[in-house]
CSV table of C-alpha atoms in Angstrom, one decimal:
chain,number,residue,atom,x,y,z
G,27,UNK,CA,25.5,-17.2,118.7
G,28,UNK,CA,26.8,-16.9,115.4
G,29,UNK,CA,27.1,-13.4,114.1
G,30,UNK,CA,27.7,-14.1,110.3
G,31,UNK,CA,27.7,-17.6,109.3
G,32,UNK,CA,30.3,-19.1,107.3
G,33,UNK,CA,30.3,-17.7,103.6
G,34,UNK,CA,32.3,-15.7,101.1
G,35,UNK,CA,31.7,-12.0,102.4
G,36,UNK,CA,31.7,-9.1,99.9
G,37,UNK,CA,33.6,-6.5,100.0
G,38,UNK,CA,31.8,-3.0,100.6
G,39,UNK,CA,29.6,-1.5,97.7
G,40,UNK,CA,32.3,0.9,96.6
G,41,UNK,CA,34.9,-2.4,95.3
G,42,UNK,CA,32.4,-4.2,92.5
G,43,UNK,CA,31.7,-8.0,93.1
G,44,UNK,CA,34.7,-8.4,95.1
G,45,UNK,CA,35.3,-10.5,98.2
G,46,UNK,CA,37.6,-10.9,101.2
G,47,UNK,CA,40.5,-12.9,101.4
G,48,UNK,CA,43.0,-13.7,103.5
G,49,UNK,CA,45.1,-10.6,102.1
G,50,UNK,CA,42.6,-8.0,103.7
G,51,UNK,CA,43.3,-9.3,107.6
G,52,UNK,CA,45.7,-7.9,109.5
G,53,UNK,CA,46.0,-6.8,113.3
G,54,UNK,CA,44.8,-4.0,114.5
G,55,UNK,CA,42.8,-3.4,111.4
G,56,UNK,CA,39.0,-2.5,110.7
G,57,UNK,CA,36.7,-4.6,108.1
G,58,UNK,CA,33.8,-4.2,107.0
G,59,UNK,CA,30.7,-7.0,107.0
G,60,UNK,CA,27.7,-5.7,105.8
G,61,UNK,CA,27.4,-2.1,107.0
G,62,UNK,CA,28.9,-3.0,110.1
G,63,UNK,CA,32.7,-2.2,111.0
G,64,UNK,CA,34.9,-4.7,113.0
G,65,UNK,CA,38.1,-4.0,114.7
G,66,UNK,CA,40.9,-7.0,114.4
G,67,UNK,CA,42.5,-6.3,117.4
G,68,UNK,CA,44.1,-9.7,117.6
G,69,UNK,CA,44.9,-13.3,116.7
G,70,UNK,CA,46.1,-16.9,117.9
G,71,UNK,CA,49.2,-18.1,117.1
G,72,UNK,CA,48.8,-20.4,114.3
G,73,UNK,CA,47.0,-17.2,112.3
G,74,UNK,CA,50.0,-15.2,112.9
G,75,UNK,CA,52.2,-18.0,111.6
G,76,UNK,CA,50.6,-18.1,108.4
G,77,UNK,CA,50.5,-14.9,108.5
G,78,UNK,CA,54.1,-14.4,108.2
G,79,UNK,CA,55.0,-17.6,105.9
G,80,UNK,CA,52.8,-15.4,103.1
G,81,UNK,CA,54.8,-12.3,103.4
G,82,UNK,CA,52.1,-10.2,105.6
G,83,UNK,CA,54.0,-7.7,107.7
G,84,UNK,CA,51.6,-7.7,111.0
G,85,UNK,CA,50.9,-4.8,113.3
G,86,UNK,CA,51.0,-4.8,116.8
G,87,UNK,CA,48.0,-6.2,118.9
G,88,UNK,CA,45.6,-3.2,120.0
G,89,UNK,CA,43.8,-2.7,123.1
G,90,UNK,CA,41.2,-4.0,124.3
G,91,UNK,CA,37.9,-1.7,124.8
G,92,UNK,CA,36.7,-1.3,128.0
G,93,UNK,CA,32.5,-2.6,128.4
G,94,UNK,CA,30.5,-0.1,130.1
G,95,UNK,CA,28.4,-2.7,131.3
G,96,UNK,CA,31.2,-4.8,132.4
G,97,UNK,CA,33.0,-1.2,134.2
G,98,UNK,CA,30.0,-0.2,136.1
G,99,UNK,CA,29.1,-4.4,137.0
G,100,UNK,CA,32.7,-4.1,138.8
G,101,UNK,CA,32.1,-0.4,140.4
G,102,UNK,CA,28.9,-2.1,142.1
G,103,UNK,CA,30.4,-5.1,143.0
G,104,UNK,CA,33.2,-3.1,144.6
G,105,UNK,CA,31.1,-0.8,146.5
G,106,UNK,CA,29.6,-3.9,148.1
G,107,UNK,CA,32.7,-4.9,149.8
G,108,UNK,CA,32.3,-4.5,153.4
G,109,UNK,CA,35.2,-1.4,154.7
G,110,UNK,CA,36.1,-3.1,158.1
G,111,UNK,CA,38.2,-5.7,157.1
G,112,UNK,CA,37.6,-9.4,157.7
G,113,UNK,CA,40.2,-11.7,158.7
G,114,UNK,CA,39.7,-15.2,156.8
G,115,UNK,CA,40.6,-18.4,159.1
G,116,UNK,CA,40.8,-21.2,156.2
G,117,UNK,CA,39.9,-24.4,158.3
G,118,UNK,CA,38.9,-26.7,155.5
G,119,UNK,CA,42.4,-28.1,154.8
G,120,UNK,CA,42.2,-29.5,158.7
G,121,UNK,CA,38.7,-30.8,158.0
G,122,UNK,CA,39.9,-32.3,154.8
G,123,UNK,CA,43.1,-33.8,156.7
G,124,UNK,CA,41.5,-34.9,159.6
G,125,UNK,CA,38.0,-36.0,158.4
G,126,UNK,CA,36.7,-39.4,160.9
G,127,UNK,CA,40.0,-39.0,163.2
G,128,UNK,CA,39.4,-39.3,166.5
G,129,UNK,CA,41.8,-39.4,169.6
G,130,UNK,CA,39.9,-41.1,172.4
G,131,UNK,CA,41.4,-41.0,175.8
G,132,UNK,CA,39.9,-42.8,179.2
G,133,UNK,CA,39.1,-40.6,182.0
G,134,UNK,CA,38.0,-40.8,186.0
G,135,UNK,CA,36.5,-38.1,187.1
G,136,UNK,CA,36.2,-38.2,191.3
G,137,UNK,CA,32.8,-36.6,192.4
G,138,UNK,CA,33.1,-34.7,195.6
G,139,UNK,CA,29.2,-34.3,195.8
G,140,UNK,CA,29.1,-38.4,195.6
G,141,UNK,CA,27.4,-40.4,198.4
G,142,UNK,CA,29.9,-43.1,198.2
G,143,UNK,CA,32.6,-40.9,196.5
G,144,UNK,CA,33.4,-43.4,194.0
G,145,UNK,CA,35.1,-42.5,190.7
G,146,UNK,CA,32.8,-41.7,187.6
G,147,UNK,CA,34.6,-43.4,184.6
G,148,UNK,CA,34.0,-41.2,181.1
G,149,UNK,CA,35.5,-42.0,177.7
G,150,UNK,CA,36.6,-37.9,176.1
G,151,UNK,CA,36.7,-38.3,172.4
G,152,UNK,CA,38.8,-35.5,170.7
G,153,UNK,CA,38.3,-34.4,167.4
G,154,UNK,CA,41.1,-33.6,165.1
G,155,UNK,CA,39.2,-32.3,162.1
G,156,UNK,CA,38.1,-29.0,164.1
G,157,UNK,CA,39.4,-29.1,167.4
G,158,UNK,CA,36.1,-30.1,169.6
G,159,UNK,CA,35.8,-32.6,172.4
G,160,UNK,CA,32.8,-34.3,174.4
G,161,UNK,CA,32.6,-36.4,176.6
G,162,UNK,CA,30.3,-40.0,177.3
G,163,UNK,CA,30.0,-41.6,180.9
G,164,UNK,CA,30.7,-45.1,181.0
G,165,UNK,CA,27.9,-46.2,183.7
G,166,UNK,CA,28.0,-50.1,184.9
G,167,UNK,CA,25.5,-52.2,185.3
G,168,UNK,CA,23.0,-51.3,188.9
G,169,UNK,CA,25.3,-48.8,189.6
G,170,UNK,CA,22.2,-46.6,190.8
G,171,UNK,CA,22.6,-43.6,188.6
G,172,UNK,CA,20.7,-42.7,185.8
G,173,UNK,CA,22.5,-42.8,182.5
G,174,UNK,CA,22.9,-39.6,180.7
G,175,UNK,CA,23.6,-39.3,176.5
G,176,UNK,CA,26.4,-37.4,177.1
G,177,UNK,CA,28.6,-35.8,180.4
G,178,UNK,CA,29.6,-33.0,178.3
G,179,UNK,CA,28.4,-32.2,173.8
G,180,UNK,CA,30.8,-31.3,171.4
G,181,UNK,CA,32.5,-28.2,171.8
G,182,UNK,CA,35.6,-26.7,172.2
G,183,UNK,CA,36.6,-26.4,175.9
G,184,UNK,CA,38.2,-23.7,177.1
G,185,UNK,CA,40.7,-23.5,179.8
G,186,UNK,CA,40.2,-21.5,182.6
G,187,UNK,CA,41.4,-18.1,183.3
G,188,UNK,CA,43.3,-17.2,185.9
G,189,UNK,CA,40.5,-15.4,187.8
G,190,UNK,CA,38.1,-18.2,186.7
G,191,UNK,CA,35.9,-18.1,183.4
G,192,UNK,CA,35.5,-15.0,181.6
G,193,UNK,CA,32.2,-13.5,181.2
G,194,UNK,CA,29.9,-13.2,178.8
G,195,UNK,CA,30.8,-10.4,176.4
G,196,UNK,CA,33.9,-10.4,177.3
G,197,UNK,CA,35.9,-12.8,175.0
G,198,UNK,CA,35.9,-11.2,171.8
G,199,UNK,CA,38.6,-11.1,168.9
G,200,UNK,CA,37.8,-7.5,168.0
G,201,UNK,CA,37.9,-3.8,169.3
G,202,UNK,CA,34.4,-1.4,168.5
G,203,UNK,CA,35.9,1.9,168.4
G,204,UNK,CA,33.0,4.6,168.8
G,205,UNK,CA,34.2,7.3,166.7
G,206,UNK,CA,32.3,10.2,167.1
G,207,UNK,CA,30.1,9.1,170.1
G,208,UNK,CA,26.7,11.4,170.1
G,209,UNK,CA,28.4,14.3,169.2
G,210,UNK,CA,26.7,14.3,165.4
G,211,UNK,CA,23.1,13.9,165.3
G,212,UNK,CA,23.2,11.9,167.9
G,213,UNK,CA,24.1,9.1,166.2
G,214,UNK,CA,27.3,6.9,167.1
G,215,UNK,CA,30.0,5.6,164.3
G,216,UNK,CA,31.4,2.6,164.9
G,217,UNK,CA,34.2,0.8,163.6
G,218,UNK,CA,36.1,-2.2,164.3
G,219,UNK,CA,39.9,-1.5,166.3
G,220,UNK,CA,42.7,-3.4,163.2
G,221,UNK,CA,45.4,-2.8,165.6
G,222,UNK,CA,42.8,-5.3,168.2
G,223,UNK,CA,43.6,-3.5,171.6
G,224,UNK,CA,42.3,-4.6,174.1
G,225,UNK,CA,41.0,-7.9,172.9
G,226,UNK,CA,40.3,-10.8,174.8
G,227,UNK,CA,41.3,-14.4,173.4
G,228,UNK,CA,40.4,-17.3,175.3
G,229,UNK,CA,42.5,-20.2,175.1
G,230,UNK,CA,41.2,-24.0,174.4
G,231,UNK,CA,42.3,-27.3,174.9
G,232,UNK,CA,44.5,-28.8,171.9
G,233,UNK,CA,45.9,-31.9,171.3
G,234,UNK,CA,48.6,-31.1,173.0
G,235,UNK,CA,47.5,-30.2,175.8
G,236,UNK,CA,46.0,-33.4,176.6
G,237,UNK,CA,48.4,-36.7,177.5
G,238,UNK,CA,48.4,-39.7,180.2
G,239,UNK,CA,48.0,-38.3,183.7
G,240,UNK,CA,46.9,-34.9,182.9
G,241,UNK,CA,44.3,-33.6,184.8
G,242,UNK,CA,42.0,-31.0,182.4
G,243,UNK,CA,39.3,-28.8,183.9
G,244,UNK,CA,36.3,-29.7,182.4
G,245,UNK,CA,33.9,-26.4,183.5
G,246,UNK,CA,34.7,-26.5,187.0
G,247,UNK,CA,35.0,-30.6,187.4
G,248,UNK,CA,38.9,-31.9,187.1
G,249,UNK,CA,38.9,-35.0,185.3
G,250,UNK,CA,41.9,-37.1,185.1
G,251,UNK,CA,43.6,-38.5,182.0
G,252,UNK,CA,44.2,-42.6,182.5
G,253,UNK,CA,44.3,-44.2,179.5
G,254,UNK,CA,43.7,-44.0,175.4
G,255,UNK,CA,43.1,-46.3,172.3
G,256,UNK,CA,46.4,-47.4,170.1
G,257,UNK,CA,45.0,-44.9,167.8
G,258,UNK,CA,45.6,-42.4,169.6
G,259,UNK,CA,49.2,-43.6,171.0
G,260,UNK,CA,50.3,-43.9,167.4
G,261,UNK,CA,49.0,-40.4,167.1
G,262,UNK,CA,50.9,-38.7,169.7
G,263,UNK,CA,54.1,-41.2,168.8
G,264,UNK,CA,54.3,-39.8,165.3
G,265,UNK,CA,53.3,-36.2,165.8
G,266,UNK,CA,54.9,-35.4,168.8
G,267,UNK,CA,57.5,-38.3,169.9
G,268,UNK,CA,56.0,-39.5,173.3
């Protein structure tokens, strides 16, 4: 709030019934207001402009003094901040970009379990704004199968290894280093490996990866790619050419 509302301030008790005027401010000065001293340490533009048009010679702008409150706020804050390092993977600007975009591509998927060994007809729905696919079966009319809400939720899919799908626990971005083991109390330190050796990434399917006449592996079933929407020709036309 307001420290000293607007009035004509005296000067201290030692000067009479005088009061301040603009001839008592300068930079890096010290006033007086009341028993309590002030230090000018500095002033906008315009003040120094008048300033100078009335002959005032000013000093230079002093420093600033450091809050205690405000030092030992940012000391805590800082000994908050987690030591292993985090790596940040900005994917708003690609939800942003992308938002309600869907590539939709028509698929036939031939079931080798099947009685009659007829082709299952799905409809895989891509998702631009984070990558993710599922994936509806289109079942016709007394066809004799139950119909399912979806052949496969939204996820991303990854592609096989080439020894098959990795296990669990094994995909991981990230090293744990154990530093000491047991040897000190009995009591492990861990701490993640920045260099990442020996990490595991598993690869997904992109857009790129899927086109007409591609056959994907959808967890063990290969589904072929037959046909898409004009969205998503004019997709793959502008972005990539075909």
């Amino acid at each position: 709030g307001t420290i000293v509302r607007r009035h004509r301030i005296p000067l201290p008790p030692t000067h009479g019934d005088e009061f301040y005027t603009v001839h008592h401010f300068n930079i890096n000065t010290e006033v007086i207001f009341y028993a309590r001293r002030y230090k000018i340490i500095d002033c906008d533009q315009f003040t120094k402009n008048f300033l100078r048009k009335m002959g005032v010679r000013l000093n230079p702008p002093a420093e600033r003094p450091d809050d205690p409150y405000t030092k030992k706020r940012q000391k805590f804050l800082e000994s908050m901040k987690p030591l292993r390092p985090y790596e940040r993977i900005d994917t708003l600007k690609q939800f942003l970009e992308h938002d309600g975009h869907v590539l939709r591509f028509f698929c036939v998927w031939h079931d080798p379990e099947s009685m009659f060994h007829d082709p299952r007809e799905l409809v895989l729905h891509y998702y631009l704004s984070d990558d993710t696919i599922d994936i509806k079966e289109t079942v016709p009319v007394n066809a004799g199968r139950d119909v399912v809400p979806l052949f496969l939720r939204r996820d991303k899919l990854p592609k096989y290894a080439p020894t098959g799908l990795y296990q669990p626990g094994t995909i991981t971005s990230r090293t744990v280093l154990n530093v000491f083991g047991n040897l000190v109390g009995n009591r492990g330190r861990y701490i993640l490996d920045n260099r990442k050796t020996g990490a595991v990434h598993q690869e997904f399917y992109k857009d790129s990866d899927l086109k007409i006449g591609t056959v994907i592996n959808v967890w063990g079933r290969k589904i072929i790619l037959c046909d898409c929407d004009e969205f998503t020709k004019e997709y793959y036309r502008t972005k990539y050419g075909i």
